[in-house]
Coordinates of C-alpha atoms and ligand atoms in Angstrom, one line a residue:
M1 CA -17.5 -56.7 236.4
Y2 CA -17.7 -54.6 239.7
L3 CA -19.8 -56.2 242.3
S4 CA -21.3 -53.2 243.5
K5 CA -22.8 -52.8 240.0
L6 CA -23.8 -56.4 239.5
F7 CA -27.3 -57.3 240.1
I8 CA -27.2 -60.0 242.7
P9 CA -30.2 -59.7 244.8
I10 CA -29.1 -61.7 247.9
T11 CA -32.0 -63.1 249.9
K12 CA -31.6 -63.6 253.6
D13 CA -35.0 -65.1 254.4
L14 CA -35.3 -68.5 252.6
P15 CA -38.6 -69.7 251.8
A16 CA -39.5 -72.7 253.9
E17 CA -39.7 -75.0 250.7
A18 CA -36.0 -74.5 249.7
K19 CA -35.1 -77.7 251.3
I20 CA -31.8 -78.8 249.5
K21 CA -28.6 -77.0 249.2
S22 CA -28.7 -76.0 245.6
H23 CA -32.1 -74.4 245.9
Q24 CA -31.1 -72.5 249.0
L25 CA -27.7 -71.3 247.7
M26 CA -29.3 -70.2 244.3
L27 CA -31.9 -68.1 246.2
R28 CA -29.3 -66.6 248.6
T29 CA -26.9 -65.6 246.0
G30 CA -29.6 -64.2 243.9
M31 CA -29.3 -66.7 240.9
I32 CA -32.9 -67.2 240.3
K33 CA -36.1 -65.9 241.6
Q34 CA -39.3 -68.0 241.7
S35 CA -42.1 -66.5 239.5
S36 CA -44.8 -69.1 240.3
A37 CA -44.7 -72.9 241.4
G38 CA -42.0 -74.5 239.3
I39 CA -41.4 -71.3 237.1
Y40 CA -38.3 -69.1 237.6
S41 CA -36.6 -66.0 236.5
W42 CA -32.9 -66.6 235.7
L43 CA -31.1 -63.6 237.3
P44 CA -27.5 -62.5 235.9
L45 CA -25.4 -64.9 238.0
G46 CA -27.6 -67.9 237.5
F47 CA -28.1 -67.2 233.8
K48 CA -24.3 -66.9 233.4
V49 CA -23.6 -70.2 234.8
M50 CA -26.4 -71.7 232.7
K51 CA -25.2 -70.2 229.6
K52 CA -21.7 -71.7 230.2
I53 CA -23.1 -75.1 230.5
E54 CA -25.1 -74.6 227.6
Q55 CA -22.1 -73.5 225.4
I56 CA -20.1 -76.7 226.5
V57 CA -23.0 -78.9 225.6
R58 CA -23.3 -77.2 222.2
E59 CA -19.7 -77.5 221.4
E60 CA -19.6 -81.2 222.4
Q61 CA -22.6 -81.8 220.3
N62 CA -21.3 -79.8 217.3
F63 CA -18.0 -81.9 217.6
I64 CA -19.8 -85.1 216.8
G65 CA -21.5 -83.5 213.8
A66 CA -25.0 -82.8 215.4
Q67 CA -26.4 -79.7 213.8
E68 CA -28.0 -77.1 215.8
M69 CA -31.4 -75.7 214.8
L70 CA -34.4 -74.2 216.8
M71 CA -37.8 -75.5 217.0
P72 CA -40.9 -73.5 218.6
T73 CA -41.9 -74.1 222.1
I74 CA -45.7 -74.3 221.1
Q75 CA -46.6 -76.9 219.0
S76 CA -50.0 -77.9 217.3
S77 CA -51.7 -80.9 218.8
E78 CA -52.2 -82.5 215.2
I79 CA -48.8 -84.2 215.1
W80 CA -49.2 -85.5 218.6
K81 CA -52.6 -87.0 217.7
E82 CA -50.6 -88.7 214.8
S83 CA -48.1 -90.3 217.0
G84 CA -50.7 -91.4 219.3
R85 CA -49.3 -89.6 222.4
Y86 CA -51.7 -86.7 222.6
D87 CA -53.8 -88.7 225.1
D88 CA -50.9 -90.8 226.5
Y89 CA -49.0 -87.9 227.7
G90 CA -51.5 -86.9 230.4
E91 CA -51.7 -84.0 232.7
E92 CA -48.0 -83.2 232.5
M93 CA -48.7 -81.7 229.0
L94 CA -49.8 -77.8 229.1
R95 CA -52.7 -77.8 226.7
I96 CA -53.8 -74.4 225.4
K97 CA -56.3 -73.0 222.6
D98 CA -55.5 -70.2 220.2
R99 CA -58.0 -67.6 219.2
Q100 CA -59.3 -69.8 216.4
G101 CA -60.0 -72.7 219.0
R102 CA -57.2 -74.7 217.6
E103 CA -55.5 -77.0 220.2
M104 CA -51.9 -76.2 220.8
L105 CA -49.6 -77.3 223.5
Y106 CA -46.2 -76.1 225.0
G107 CA -43.8 -78.8 224.0
P108 CA -42.7 -81.2 226.7
T109 CA -40.4 -82.8 224.4
N110 CA -39.9 -82.8 220.5
E111 CA -40.0 -86.1 218.9
E112 CA -43.2 -85.5 216.9
L113 CA -42.1 -82.0 215.7
I114 CA -38.6 -83.0 214.6
T115 CA -40.2 -86.0 212.8
D116 CA -42.6 -83.6 210.9
V117 CA -39.7 -81.6 209.9
F118 CA -37.7 -84.3 208.7
R119 CA -40.5 -86.3 206.9
S120 CA -41.2 -83.1 204.9
S121 CA -37.7 -82.7 203.3
V122 CA -35.6 -86.0 203.6
K123 CA -36.7 -88.8 201.3
S124 CA -33.6 -90.8 200.4
Y125 CA -31.1 -92.9 202.3
K126 CA -28.3 -90.8 200.6
S127 CA -29.1 -88.0 203.1
L128 CA -28.5 -90.2 206.2
P129 CA -27.2 -90.2 208.7
Q130 CA -28.4 -87.0 210.4
I131 CA -28.3 -85.6 213.8
L132 CA -30.4 -82.6 214.6
Y133 CA -30.6 -80.8 217.9
H134 CA -31.8 -77.6 219.7
I135 CA -31.6 -76.1 223.0
Q136 CA -34.9 -74.8 224.0
W137 CA -37.3 -74.3 226.9
K138 CA -39.5 -77.1 227.7
F139 CA -43.0 -77.3 229.8
R140 CA -44.1 -80.2 231.8
D141 CA -46.8 -79.6 234.3
E142 CA -45.1 -81.6 237.1
I143 CA -47.4 -82.5 239.7
R144 CA -44.9 -81.8 242.5
P145 CA -42.3 -79.1 241.2
R146 CA -39.5 -79.0 243.8
F147 CA -35.9 -78.4 244.6
G148 CA -35.7 -75.2 242.8
V149 CA -34.4 -75.7 239.1
M150 CA -34.1 -79.5 239.6
R151 CA -37.5 -80.2 239.0
C152 CA -39.5 -77.3 237.5
K153 CA -42.4 -76.8 235.3
E154 CA -40.4 -74.7 232.7
F155 CA -37.0 -75.9 232.2
Y156 CA -34.2 -75.7 229.7
M157 CA -33.2 -78.8 227.6
K158 CA -31.0 -79.8 225.0
D159 CA -32.6 -82.6 223.0
A160 CA -31.0 -84.2 219.8
Y161 CA -32.7 -86.5 217.4
S162 CA -30.8 -89.0 215.3
F163 CA -31.9 -90.4 211.9
D164 CA -30.7 -93.6 210.3
L165 CA -31.5 -96.0 207.7
T166 CA -30.9 -99.4 209.7
D167 CA -30.9 -100.4 213.1
E168 CA -27.2 -101.2 213.0
D169 CA -26.5 -97.6 211.7
A170 CA -28.7 -96.1 214.5
K171 CA -26.8 -97.9 217.1
K172 CA -23.7 -96.3 215.9
S173 CA -25.4 -92.9 216.5
Y174 CA -26.5 -94.0 219.9
N175 CA -22.9 -95.1 220.9
K176 CA -21.7 -91.8 219.5
M177 CA -24.0 -90.0 221.6
F178 CA -23.2 -92.2 224.6
F179 CA -19.4 -91.4 224.5
S180 CA -20.1 -87.7 223.7
Y181 CA -22.4 -87.3 227.0
L182 CA -19.4 -88.8 228.8
K183 CA -17.0 -86.1 227.4
T184 CA -19.7 -83.6 228.0
F185 CA -20.1 -84.2 231.6
R186 CA -16.5 -84.6 232.2
R187 CA -15.9 -81.1 230.7
L188 CA -18.6 -79.7 232.8
G189 CA -16.2 -81.0 235.9
L190 CA -19.0 -83.5 236.9
K191 CA -18.7 -87.2 237.1
A192 CA -21.7 -88.9 235.4
I193 CA -22.4 -92.7 235.6
P194 CA -24.5 -94.0 232.5
M195 CA -27.3 -96.5 233.8
A196 CA -29.4 -98.7 231.9
A197 CA -32.9 -97.2 232.3
D198 CA -36.5 -97.9 231.5
T199 CA -38.0 -96.2 228.3
G200 CA -40.9 -94.8 230.1
P201 CA -43.5 -93.1 228.0
I202 CA -41.0 -92.3 225.1
G203 CA -40.8 -95.9 224.4
G204 CA -38.3 -98.0 222.8
D205 CA -35.8 -100.6 223.6
L206 CA -32.4 -99.1 224.4
S207 CA -31.9 -96.3 226.9
H208 CA -29.4 -95.0 229.3
E209 CA -29.8 -92.4 232.1
F210 CA -26.7 -90.2 233.2
V211 CA -26.7 -89.8 236.6
I212 CA -24.4 -87.7 239.0
L213 CA -23.9 -88.6 242.5
A214 CA -25.3 -86.3 245.2
E215 CA -27.1 -87.2 248.6
T216 CA -30.0 -84.9 247.5
G217 CA -30.8 -86.8 244.3
E218 CA -34.2 -88.2 243.6
S219 CA -33.1 -91.7 242.7
Q220 CA -31.3 -94.1 244.8
I221 CA -28.4 -95.7 243.0
F222 CA -26.1 -98.6 243.3
A223 CA -22.8 -98.6 241.4
D224 CA -19.3 -100.0 241.2
K225 CA -16.7 -97.4 242.0
R226 CA -14.3 -98.6 239.4
I227 CA -16.4 -97.1 236.9
F228 CA -14.8 -93.7 237.7
E229 CA -11.4 -95.3 236.9
I230 CA -12.0 -95.6 233.3
D231 CA -9.9 -93.4 231.2
L232 CA -11.8 -91.7 228.4
N233 CA -8.9 -90.7 226.7
K234 CA -8.2 -94.1 225.5
Y235 CA -11.3 -93.9 223.2
D236 CA -12.0 -92.2 219.9
F237 CA -14.9 -92.0 217.5
T238 CA -14.2 -94.9 215.4
D239 CA -17.1 -97.4 215.4
E240 CA -15.1 -100.1 217.0
S241 CA -13.8 -97.7 219.8
L242 CA -17.5 -96.5 220.3
S243 CA -18.9 -99.8 220.9
K244 CA -16.1 -100.6 223.3
V245 CA -17.0 -97.5 225.3
R246 CA -20.4 -98.6 226.0
K247 CA -19.4 -102.1 226.6
D248 CA -16.7 -101.1 229.1
F249 CA -18.9 -98.7 231.0
T250 CA -21.9 -101.0 231.1
S251 CA -19.7 -103.9 232.3
F252 CA -19.7 -102.4 235.8
Y253 CA -22.9 -102.7 238.1
A254 CA -24.7 -99.4 238.0
V255 CA -28.4 -99.2 238.5
T256 CA -31.2 -97.2 240.0
D257 CA -33.6 -98.6 242.5
D258 CA -36.0 -100.1 240.3
K259 CA -33.5 -102.4 238.9
F260 CA -31.6 -103.2 241.9
S261 CA -30.8 -106.6 243.1
E262 CA -29.0 -107.1 246.3
K263 CA -27.7 -110.5 245.4
K264 CA -26.2 -109.3 242.0
F265 CA -24.9 -106.4 243.6
N266 CA -22.8 -108.2 246.1
E267 CA -21.8 -110.9 243.5
Q268 CA -20.5 -108.3 241.2
V269 CA -19.2 -105.6 243.5
D270 CA -17.0 -106.4 246.5
N271 CA -17.7 -104.2 249.6
K272 CA -14.9 -101.6 249.1
N273 CA -16.1 -100.7 245.6
Q274 CA -19.9 -100.6 246.4
I275 CA -21.3 -97.0 246.0
K276 CA -24.8 -96.8 247.7
T277 CA -26.1 -93.1 247.5
K278 CA -28.4 -90.9 245.6
G279 CA -28.1 -89.5 242.1
I280 CA -29.5 -86.7 239.9
E281 CA -30.6 -87.7 236.4
V282 CA -28.7 -84.9 234.2
G283 CA -29.1 -86.7 230.7
H284 CA -31.2 -89.6 229.1
I285 CA -30.7 -91.2 225.8
F286 CA -33.0 -93.5 223.8
Y287 CA -33.0 -95.5 220.8
F288 CA -36.7 -96.2 219.8
G289 CA -36.5 -97.1 216.1
D290 CA -39.6 -96.5 214.1
K291 CA -41.8 -95.7 217.1
Y292 CA -42.6 -92.2 215.8
S293 CA -41.6 -92.6 212.2
K294 CA -44.1 -95.5 211.5
P295 CA -47.3 -93.9 212.8
M296 CA -46.2 -90.5 211.4
N297 CA -45.3 -91.9 207.9
C298 CA -41.6 -90.6 208.0
L299 CA -40.3 -92.8 205.0
I300 CA -37.1 -93.1 203.1
D301 CA -36.1 -94.8 200.0
D302 CA -33.5 -97.5 200.8
K303 CA -31.0 -98.4 198.1
S304 CA -33.4 -100.7 196.3
G305 CA -36.1 -97.9 196.2
K306 CA -38.0 -99.7 198.9
K307 CA -39.9 -97.2 201.4
I308 CA -38.8 -97.9 205.0
S309 CA -39.4 -96.1 208.2
V310 CA -36.4 -94.0 209.4
K311 CA -34.8 -95.2 212.6
M312 CA -34.6 -92.6 215.3
G313 CA -33.2 -91.9 218.6
S314 CA -33.4 -89.1 221.0
Y315 CA -31.0 -87.6 223.4
G316 CA -31.6 -85.1 226.3
I317 CA -29.6 -83.0 228.6
G318 CA -31.1 -81.0 231.3
V319 CA -29.3 -77.8 230.9
S320 CA -31.2 -75.7 233.6
R321 CA -31.1 -78.9 236.0
L322 CA -27.4 -79.2 235.7
V323 CA -27.0 -75.8 237.3
G324 CA -28.5 -77.1 240.5
A325 CA -26.8 -80.5 240.0
A326 CA -23.6 -79.0 239.9
I327 CA -24.1 -77.2 243.1
E328 CA -25.2 -80.3 244.9
A329 CA -22.1 -82.1 243.8
N330 CA -19.8 -79.3 244.9
Y331 CA -21.2 -77.6 247.8
N332 CA -19.7 -78.7 251.2
D333 CA -19.6 -77.1 254.7
D334 CA -20.9 -73.8 253.5
V335 CA -18.4 -73.6 250.8
M336 CA -19.5 -73.7 247.2
K337 CA -16.6 -74.1 244.6
W338 CA -17.8 -74.2 241.0
P339 CA -16.0 -76.4 238.7
K340 CA -13.8 -74.0 236.7
P341 CA -15.4 -74.3 233.2
I342 CA -18.8 -73.3 234.5
S343 CA -18.0 -71.0 237.3
P344 CA -19.7 -67.5 236.9
F345 CA -16.3 -65.7 237.0
D346 CA -12.7 -67.1 236.7
V347 CA -11.5 -65.3 239.5
V348 CA -12.5 -62.5 242.0
I349 CA -10.3 -59.6 243.4
L350 CA -11.0 -58.9 247.0
P351 CA -9.3 -55.7 248.1
S352 CA -9.6 -54.9 251.9
I353 CA -11.2 -51.3 251.7
N354 CA -11.6 -48.8 254.3
K355 CA -12.8 -45.2 254.2
N356 CA -9.3 -43.7 255.0
N357 CA -7.5 -45.6 252.5
N358 CA -8.5 -46.6 248.9
E359 CA -4.9 -47.8 247.9
N360 CA -6.0 -51.2 247.8
L361 CA -8.9 -50.6 245.6
Q362 CA -6.6 -48.8 243.2
K363 CA -4.2 -51.8 243.0
A364 CA -7.2 -54.0 242.4
E365 CA -8.5 -51.9 239.7
K366 CA -5.0 -52.1 238.0
I367 CA -5.0 -55.8 238.2
Y368 CA -8.6 -56.0 237.0
K369 CA -7.6 -54.1 233.9
E370 CA -4.6 -56.2 233.2
L371 CA -6.6 -59.4 233.6
K372 CA -9.5 -58.1 231.5
K373 CA -7.0 -57.4 228.8
Q374 CA -5.9 -61.1 228.9
N375 CA -9.8 -62.1 228.6
V376 CA -9.7 -63.4 232.1
D377 CA -13.5 -63.1 233.3
V378 CA -12.9 -61.3 236.5
L379 CA -15.1 -59.9 239.4
L380 CA -14.0 -57.2 241.4
D381 CA -15.4 -56.9 244.7
D382 CA -15.5 -53.2 245.5
V383 CA -18.2 -53.3 248.1
D384 CA -17.3 -51.4 251.2
E385 CA -17.6 -54.1 254.0
N386 CA -15.0 -56.0 256.2
M387 CA -13.0 -58.8 254.9
S388 CA -14.6 -61.7 256.9
N389 CA -18.0 -60.8 255.6
K390 CA -16.6 -60.7 252.1
F391 CA -14.9 -64.2 252.5
K392 CA -18.3 -65.5 253.7
K393 CA -20.0 -64.1 250.8
H394 CA -17.6 -65.6 248.2
D395 CA -17.6 -68.9 249.9
L396 CA -21.2 -69.0 248.5
I397 CA -20.7 -67.3 245.1
G398 CA -18.2 -70.1 244.7
I399 CA -15.7 -68.3 242.3
P400 CA -12.8 -70.8 242.4
Y401 CA -9.8 -68.3 242.6
Q402 CA -9.2 -65.1 244.6
I403 CA -6.7 -62.5 244.6
I404 CA -6.6 -60.8 248.1
I405 CA -5.2 -57.4 248.4
G406 CA -4.7 -56.3 252.0
S407 CA -2.4 -56.4 254.9
K408 CA -0.5 -59.6 253.7
S409 CA 0.4 -58.2 250.0
E410 CA 3.8 -56.7 249.2
E411 CA 4.6 -53.9 246.7
N412 CA 3.9 -56.1 243.8
K413 CA 3.0 -59.2 245.3
F414 CA -0.7 -60.4 246.3
E415 CA -2.2 -63.3 247.8
F416 CA -3.7 -65.7 245.4
K417 CA -5.7 -68.7 246.5
E418 CA -7.9 -71.4 245.3
L419 CA -11.1 -71.8 247.2
K420 CA -10.6 -74.2 250.2
S421 CA -6.8 -74.1 250.0
K422 CA -3.8 -72.0 251.2
S423 CA -2.9 -68.8 249.7
E424 CA 0.5 -67.8 248.2
L425 CA 2.1 -64.6 247.5
L426 CA 2.5 -64.2 243.7
S427 CA 3.2 -61.4 241.1
V428 CA 0.4 -60.3 238.7
E429 CA 2.5 -62.1 236.1
N430 CA 2.5 -65.2 237.8
I431 CA -1.1 -64.9 238.7
K432 CA -2.0 -64.6 235.1
S433 CA 0.0 -67.8 234.2
K434 CA -1.7 -69.6 237.0
L435 CA -5.0 -68.6 235.7
K436 CA -4.1 -69.8 232.2
E437 CA -3.3 -73.2 233.4
Ligands
ATP501 P1 -37.2 -87.3 235.3 O1 -37.1 -88.8 235.4 O2 -36.3 -86.7 236.1 O3 -38.7 -86.7 235.4 P2 -37.6 -87.5 232.5 O4 -37.0 -88.9 232.4 O5 -38.9 -87.3 232.5 O6 -36.9 -86.8 234.0 P3 -36.5 -86.8 230.1 O7 -37.7 -86.9 229.2 O8 -35.5 -88.0 229.8 O9 -36.7 -86.5 231.4 O10 -35.7 -85.4 229.8 C1 -34.4 -85.2 229.5 C2 -33.5 -84.5 230.7 O11 -34.4 -83.2 231.1 C3 -33.5 -85.2 232.0 O12 -32.4 -86.1 232.0 C4 -33.4 -84.0 233.0 O13 -32.0 -83.8 233.1 C5 -34.2 -83.1 232.4 N1 -35.5 -82.7 233.0 C6 -36.4 -83.6 232.7 N2 -37.6 -83.0 233.5 C7 -37.1 -81.9 234.2 C8 -37.8 -81.1 235.1 N3 -39.1 -81.3 235.4 N4 -37.1 -80.1 235.5 C9 -35.9 -79.8 235.2 N5 -35.2 -80.7 234.2 C10 -35.8 -81.7 233.9
MG502 MG1 -35.3 -89.6 232.0

């Protein structure tokens, strides 16, 4: 992609409500545009990052055997009346009527809908276990939408639902998802800490939030640094290993403010390992047994032919929130550096251009073509402006690698650098192999 052709409407005047780094940066680099309070259009740059995150989330869900499907955004109120949540959910639910006067709603979550899908087709324990998921827009009429994509009314979420015959099997599904989430966030280049959580309006008895550290987060967190030293590679997906993952992670102190106890924190974590900061919730998993299957009559024949309510869990990841969260976790001193797996481009070529000489631009185009051939997702900054402005702009766009073609380049060698570090002179061949790494 050539930068001059890319639709990146850079904003200079920031609206006063853009208080945190990610919101400001996303507006400045034209990743999003607010359409109304808490509702955004995703412009090409922002959309590209979100799609990369979505794809990693999808691959990790598929890896554990979860099956992707798609449920609608608009739901009928009937099923919510069956579960009893139509009234409980309150004003966060956007309620609408169709032309026949039927009560509909824009789904804030999908426990009811998936239970309805499941009960109409699955009748026997032989079909269990199952995990189904979709990645779909949600709507919650948040009282105070803020921080850009972090707390919106309309947001993009991956939500998965597990179905098992017994509590014991259901806990295995839960543990599988627990481990899968740790792997997912690691692949996204983020350090997420699982924390025991309250189950809130979704209800149930086992729940963890996955929180990444960032000073601008909404929840205060207290944790033990040593949690980051646990090596995920030593676990696998056997039942034994799965329950060990959860045990090992939860053996370290890690709570949000509502569960915090100064005394316990000081007893369990010595000073040098104490983390006291803020965090952003990027995922949340629940086990809630028959909370929905019972009132909604989602019944399964067990081995003896007895009908029992299927045991369910639900597992969310805030895909659109993660775009902002990744910025919060990686933007320092006016430089944004995307984690490589979710960067909008793998590398940017920056030729020094002036009116009398387009030799650098020609060299850049040649390298561009070669990298494209190797499937490298490359951006060429062909905009005619001075290099110091270019560097400033790319400090914000945050592509992790740069190839600079200017006064320091030699005949067949160019400056190659990783953002925030020193450059080296390399041939195109060497650059290619560096990028492959
Ligand atoms: P929060 O406590 O932040 O309000 P929640 O507990 O209500 O979130 P869940 O129902 O657990 O959210 O939703 C799963 C995930 O969806 C959350 O972990 C979060 O990443 C994301 N999410 C929830 N609400 C929003 C929102 N208003 N805007 C963007 N993402 C959201
Ligand atoms: Mg939550």
